[in-house]
Tab-separated table of C-alpha atoms and ligand atoms in Angstrom:
chain	number	residue	atom	x	y	z
A	54	UNK	CA	24.905	9.415	-5.030
A	55	UNK	CA	25.484	7.963	-1.586
A	56	UNK	CA	23.206	8.252	1.166
A	57	UNK	CA	25.832	7.282	4.358
A	58	UNK	CA	22.851	8.252	6.849
A	59	UNK	CA	21.221	5.140	5.447
A	60	UNK	CA	23.847	2.820	6.278
A	61	UNK	CA	23.944	1.790	10.103
A	62	UNK	CA	26.067	-0.642	12.098
A	63	UNK	CA	25.977	-4.584	12.038
A	64	UNK	CA	25.204	-4.852	8.482
A	65	UNK	CA	22.153	-3.270	8.292
A	66	UNK	CA	20.634	-0.142	5.842
A	67	UNK	CA	17.966	2.086	6.850
A	68	UNK	CA	14.667	1.339	4.988
A	69	UNK	CA	11.892	3.208	6.163
A	70	UNK	CA	12.305	6.497	8.249
A	71	UNK	CA	10.298	6.937	11.294
A	72	UNK	CA	7.734	9.221	9.614
A	73	UNK	CA	7.309	6.691	6.730
A	74	UNK	CA	6.628	3.791	9.258
A	75	UNK	CA	4.160	5.864	11.240
A	76	UNK	CA	2.263	6.993	8.225
A	77	UNK	CA	2.063	3.147	6.910
A	78	UNK	CA	0.671	2.101	9.951
A	79	UNK	CA	-1.871	4.664	10.282
A	80	UNK	CA	-2.803	3.574	7.102
A	81	UNK	CA	-2.446	0.058	7.955
A	82	UNK	CA	-4.614	-0.019	11.266
A	83	UNK	CA	-7.535	2.316	9.578
A	84	UNK	CA	-7.670	0.052	6.574
A	85	UNK	CA	-7.986	-3.178	8.802
A	86	UNK	CA	-10.987	-1.065	10.828
A	87	UNK	CA	-12.621	-0.126	7.491
A	88	UNK	CA	-12.533	-3.755	6.024
A	89	UNK	CA	-14.322	-5.077	8.973
A	90	UNK	CA	-16.999	-2.548	9.333
A	91	UNK	CA	-17.027	-2.170	5.518
A	92	UNK	CA	-17.666	-6.131	5.099
A	93	UNK	CA	-20.229	-5.955	8.370
A	94	UNK	CA	-22.441	-3.869	6.360
A	95	UNK	CA	-22.054	-5.627	2.789
A	96	UNK	CA	-23.128	-8.796	3.809
A	97	UNK	CA	-25.545	-10.061	6.356
A	98	UNK	CA	-23.320	-12.853	6.901
A	99	UNK	CA	-20.464	-10.598	8.240
A	100	UNK	CA	-22.574	-8.325	10.305
A	101	UNK	CA	-21.351	-9.834	13.548
A	102	UNK	CA	-18.331	-7.922	12.618
A	103	UNK	CA	-19.835	-4.894	13.157
A	104	UNK	CA	-21.330	-6.173	16.812
A	105	UNK	CA	-17.368	-7.058	17.660
A	106	UNK	CA	-16.413	-3.573	16.340
A	107	UNK	CA	-18.443	-1.464	18.941
A	108	UNK	CA	-21.979	-1.960	17.663
A	109	UNK	CA	-24.099	-1.195	14.213
A	110	UNK	CA	-24.075	2.502	14.774
A	111	UNK	CA	-20.685	3.194	16.248
A	112	UNK	CA	-19.419	1.314	13.293
A	113	UNK	CA	-21.285	3.030	10.816
A	114	UNK	CA	-20.180	6.564	12.254
A	115	UNK	CA	-16.620	5.437	12.443
A	116	UNK	CA	-16.723	3.921	9.227
A	117	UNK	CA	-16.524	7.340	7.732
A	118	UNK	CA	-14.262	8.609	9.805
A	119	UNK	CA	-11.950	5.964	9.342
A	120	UNK	CA	-12.078	6.615	5.847
A	121	UNK	CA	-11.004	10.504	5.825
A	122	UNK	CA	-7.784	9.324	8.130
A	123	UNK	CA	-7.121	6.444	5.934
A	124	UNK	CA	-7.286	8.549	2.844
A	125	UNK	CA	-5.303	11.254	4.608
A	126	UNK	CA	-2.664	8.747	5.274
A	127	UNK	CA	-2.752	7.434	1.499
A	128	UNK	CA	-2.260	10.768	0.505
A	129	UNK	CA	0.712	11.219	2.650
A	130	UNK	CA	2.324	7.942	1.363
A	131	UNK	CA	1.543	9.555	-2.372
A	132	UNK	CA	3.894	13.094	-1.198
A	133	UNK	CA	6.292	11.097	0.464
A	134	UNK	CA	6.685	8.156	-2.180
A	135	UNK	CA	5.194	9.111	-5.824
A	136	UNK	CA	8.333	9.837	-7.113
A	137	UNK	CA	9.964	6.718	-6.157
A	138	UNK	CA	7.261	5.251	-7.559
A	139	UNK	CA	7.350	5.906	-11.509
A	140	UNK	CA	7.123	3.246	-13.711
A	141	UNK	CA	10.550	2.590	-15.488
A	142	UNK	CA	11.899	0.283	-18.039
A	143	UNK	CA	13.252	-2.047	-15.521
A	144	UNK	CA	9.840	-2.164	-14.367
A	145	UNK	CA	8.784	-3.339	-17.772
A	146	UNK	CA	11.183	-6.229	-17.607
A	147	UNK	CA	9.988	-7.035	-14.058
A	148	UNK	CA	6.668	-7.594	-15.075
A	149	UNK	CA	7.916	-9.820	-17.809
A	150	UNK	CA	10.201	-11.837	-15.269
A	151	UNK	CA	7.280	-12.512	-13.043
A	152	UNK	CA	7.309	-16.082	-13.506
A	153	UNK	CA	10.815	-16.099	-11.821
A	154	UNK	CA	9.502	-13.916	-8.928
A	155	UNK	CA	6.753	-16.237	-8.159
A	156	UNK	CA	9.241	-19.134	-7.962
A	157	UNK	CA	11.770	-17.273	-5.740
A	158	UNK	CA	14.246	-17.032	-8.528
A	159	UNK	CA	15.362	-13.317	-7.439
A	160	UNK	CA	18.873	-13.750	-9.467
A	161	UNK	CA	16.737	-14.220	-12.809
A	162	UNK	CA	14.853	-10.839	-11.971
A	163	UNK	CA	16.071	-7.467	-13.259
A	164	UNK	CA	17.388	-5.562	-10.575
A	165	UNK	CA	14.765	-3.490	-8.434
A	166	UNK	CA	15.529	0.052	-7.182
A	167	UNK	CA	13.621	0.991	-3.926
A	168	UNK	CA	10.466	-0.332	-4.987
A	169	UNK	CA	10.005	-3.332	-7.259
A	170	UNK	CA	7.214	-3.049	-10.028
A	171	UNK	CA	4.801	-5.075	-8.029
A	172	UNK	CA	5.102	-2.957	-5.085
A	173	UNK	CA	4.371	0.331	-7.476
A	174	UNK	CA	1.231	-1.246	-8.758
A	175	UNK	CA	0.187	-1.918	-5.259
A	176	UNK	CA	1.244	1.720	-4.232
A	177	UNK	CA	-1.143	3.105	-7.544
A	178	UNK	CA	-3.767	0.760	-7.351
A	179	UNK	CA	-4.395	1.982	-3.317
A	180	UNK	CA	-3.853	5.407	-4.356
A	181	UNK	CA	-6.627	5.705	-7.137
A	182	UNK	CA	-9.365	3.276	-5.270
A	183	UNK	CA	-8.531	5.531	-2.148
A	184	UNK	CA	-9.829	8.393	-4.549
A	185	UNK	CA	-12.478	6.497	-5.971
A	186	UNK	CA	-13.441	5.392	-2.372
A	187	UNK	CA	-13.591	8.771	-0.879
A	188	UNK	CA	-15.466	10.494	-3.683
A	189	UNK	CA	-18.217	7.576	-3.651
A	190	UNK	CA	-18.038	7.564	0.357
A	191	UNK	CA	-18.602	11.088	1.022
A	192	UNK	CA	-21.588	11.136	-1.416
A	193	UNK	CA	-23.165	8.169	0.744
A	194	UNK	CA	-22.417	9.312	3.614
A	195	UNK	CA	-24.070	12.896	3.116
A	196	UNK	CA	-26.197	12.718	-0.181
A	197	UNK	CA	-28.525	15.319	0.536
A	198	UNK	CA	-25.759	17.902	0.233
A	199	UNK	CA	-25.346	16.939	-3.412
A	200	UNK	CA	-28.542	18.536	-5.520
A	201	UNK	CA	-27.871	15.937	-8.118
A	202	UNK	CA	-28.768	12.753	-5.562
A	203	UNK	CA	-30.899	10.279	-6.512
A	204	UNK	CA	-31.549	6.845	-6.167
A	205	UNK	CA	-29.756	5.782	-9.306
A	206	UNK	CA	-26.919	8.231	-8.326
A	207	UNK	CA	-26.760	6.032	-4.882
A	208	UNK	CA	-26.719	2.837	-6.753
A	209	UNK	CA	-23.592	4.036	-8.626
A	210	UNK	CA	-21.939	5.216	-5.823
A	211	UNK	CA	-22.415	2.122	-3.915
A	212	UNK	CA	-21.408	0.230	-7.064
A	213	UNK	CA	-18.222	2.053	-7.421
A	214	UNK	CA	-17.542	1.857	-3.545
A	215	UNK	CA	-17.733	-1.938	-3.139
A	216	UNK	CA	-15.702	-2.523	-6.686
A	217	UNK	CA	-12.898	0.056	-5.320
A	218	UNK	CA	-12.826	-1.798	-1.809
A	219	UNK	CA	-13.030	-5.552	-3.659
A	220	UNK	CA	-9.783	-4.256	-5.635
A	221	UNK	CA	-7.753	-3.142	-2.722
A	222	UNK	CA	-9.025	-6.359	-0.938
A	223	UNK	CA	-7.091	-8.157	-3.664
A	224	UNK	CA	-4.365	-5.903	-3.481
A	225	UNK	CA	-4.048	-6.195	0.269
A	226	UNK	CA	-4.048	-10.111	0.534
A	227	UNK	CA	-1.094	-9.809	-1.916
A	228	UNK	CA	0.612	-7.206	0.216
A	229	UNK	CA	0.229	-9.345	3.507
A	230	UNK	CA	1.601	-12.637	1.997
A	231	UNK	CA	4.757	-10.720	0.208
A	232	UNK	CA	5.370	-8.424	3.401
A	233	UNK	CA	4.852	-11.083	6.082
A	234	UNK	CA	5.567	-14.725	4.361
A	235	UNK	CA	7.419	-14.430	1.254
A	236	UNK	CA	10.301	-11.881	2.014
A	237	UNK	CA	11.674	-12.755	5.214
A	238	UNK	CA	13.170	-9.381	6.752
A	239	UNK	CA	10.633	-7.222	5.058
A	240	UNK	CA	7.798	-6.889	7.998
A	241	UNK	CA	10.875	-5.672	10.446
A	242	UNK	CA	11.554	-2.987	7.980
A	243	UNK	CA	8.181	-1.498	8.713
A	244	UNK	CA	8.563	-1.931	12.418
A	245	UNK	CA	12.011	-1.250	13.319
A	246	UNK	CA	12.900	0.712	9.725
A	247	UNK	CA	16.014	-1.290	8.734
A	248	UNK	CA	16.805	-4.399	6.632
A	249	UNK	CA	19.487	-6.538	6.446
A	250	UNK	CA	22.543	-5.675	3.714
A	251	UNK	CA	21.769	-9.056	2.183
A	252	UNK	CA	17.873	-8.623	1.890
A	253	UNK	CA	18.620	-5.063	0.060
A	254	UNK	CA	21.070	-6.898	-2.092
A	255	UNK	CA	18.708	-9.766	-2.966
A	256	UNK	CA	15.562	-7.699	-3.345
A	257	UNK	CA	16.559	-4.007	-4.369
A	258	UNK	CA	19.973	-4.421	-5.525
A	259	UNK	CA	19.893	-1.198	-7.481
A	260	UNK	CA	18.613	0.570	-4.225
A	261	UNK	CA	21.308	-0.752	-2.368
A	262	UNK	CA	24.090	0.529	-5.020
A	263	UNK	CA	22.504	3.727	-4.760
A	264	UNK	CA	22.726	4.326	-0.655
A	265	UNK	CA	26.275	2.745	-0.672
A	266	UNK	CA	27.295	5.144	-3.565
A	267	UNK	CA	28.428	2.308	-6.266
A	268	UNK	CA	25.884	3.921	-8.882
A	269	UNK	CA	25.327	7.632	-10.032
A	270	UNK	CA	21.844	6.758	-11.340
A	271	UNK	CA	19.029	8.842	-9.741
A	272	UNK	CA	16.824	7.352	-7.346
A	273	UNK	CA	13.797	5.492	-8.742
B	569	HEM	C1	-2.246	-3.739	7.959
B	569	HEM	C2	-1.372	-4.777	7.483
B	569	HEM	C3	-0.156	-4.326	6.669
B	569	HEM	C4	0.960	-5.143	6.762
B	569	HEM	C5	1.367	-6.452	7.773
B	569	HEM	C6	2.018	-4.137	6.084
B	569	HEM	C7	3.337	-4.831	5.660
B	569	HEM	C8	3.951	-3.980	4.871
B	569	HEM	C9	5.500	-4.304	5.048
B	569	HEM	C10	6.089	-5.391	5.304
B	569	HEM	C11	5.798	-3.237	3.867
B	569	HEM	C12	7.465	-3.411	3.480
B	569	HEM	C13	7.915	-4.054	1.994
B	569	HEM	C14	9.090	-3.934	1.955
B	569	HEM	O1	9.535	-2.577	1.560
B	569	HEM	O2	9.873	-4.862	1.115
B	569	HEM	C15	5.234	-2.591	3.475
B	569	HEM	C16	5.288	-1.541	2.525
B	569	HEM	C17	3.886	-0.814	2.421
B	569	HEM	N1	2.932	-1.014	2.482
B	569	HEM	FE1	1.849	-2.219	3.925
B	569	HEM	N2	1.217	-3.361	5.346
B	569	HEM	C18	-0.178	-3.300	5.679
B	569	HEM	C19	-0.945	-2.551	5.146
B	569	HEM	C20	-0.730	-1.443	4.430
B	569	HEM	C21	-1.964	-0.837	3.952
B	569	HEM	C22	-3.378	-0.770	4.243
B	569	HEM	C23	-1.644	-0.063	2.911
B	569	HEM	C24	-2.121	0.692	1.990
B	569	HEM	C25	-2.008	2.032	1.638
B	569	HEM	C26	-0.115	-0.603	2.367
B	569	HEM	C27	0.864	0.343	1.764
B	569	HEM	C28	2.360	-0.163	1.635
B	569	HEM	C29	3.052	0.566	0.709
B	569	HEM	C30	2.335	1.417	-0.325
B	569	HEM	C31	4.241	0.102	1.052
B	569	HEM	C32	5.741	0.609	0.315
B	569	HEM	C33	5.712	-0.312	-1.274
B	569	HEM	C34	5.656	-1.632	-0.825
B	569	HEM	O3	6.309	-2.013	0.009
B	569	HEM	O4	4.578	-2.517	-1.280
B	569	HEM	N3	0.243	-1.214	3.592
B	569	HEM	N4	4.192	-2.664	4.178
């Protein structure tokens, strides 16, 4: 099926609609705030971050609210993108060919759809970690509302919260590296919305064929 509305003049194609970009940046900005304040509470060495972000009390209060905004944005991403993030046979082949990806030999990679297998992994990693962060975070925020709260339950919640946060930090570092440095043109797509045809053909050839109507396969 062709998507002519995604083809825009001057050799570019639309990769992210305004709504997708807005949701992405609500997630991005709230995550960076959560990261700063969360690290400040985690280690005394990083407590200066809380001072820089408005003081200990403000940071503690806003951390919880920013958490709700972040989870809301991730949930909206799920609604927008989950059908396109399903694992396919091409994704299995993509993981097997990872060494070519990391050495920039894109021509040896199995063709990716709108998202490659690594991007799908990031998406699901953030999705599941957000659920864990939400459940443990709500409990730590107001334990008195949970009849079964105890010191042990608090310790488990802290462990779950910190582990899920650490996992997302790993994902986030890779995401920043890939989005800003490794794939030239990707950053512009979450700002302006478009990518060059060369970018689309190089990194997401199956998706490109779909939008120009060269393939009848469903959108991945
Ligand atoms: C704050 C700094 C961030 C930057 C600079 C950034 C950058 C980018 C870029 C450049 C893309 C487009 C990649 C492409 O289509 O080729 C993208 C997509 C995406 N971003 Fe972010 N992002 C940030 C934060 C986040 C956060 C916190 C999340 C967590 C929910 C997130 C989740 C995603 C997802 C799921 C996509 C689509 C799939 C993918 O490309 O991995 N981003 N981001």
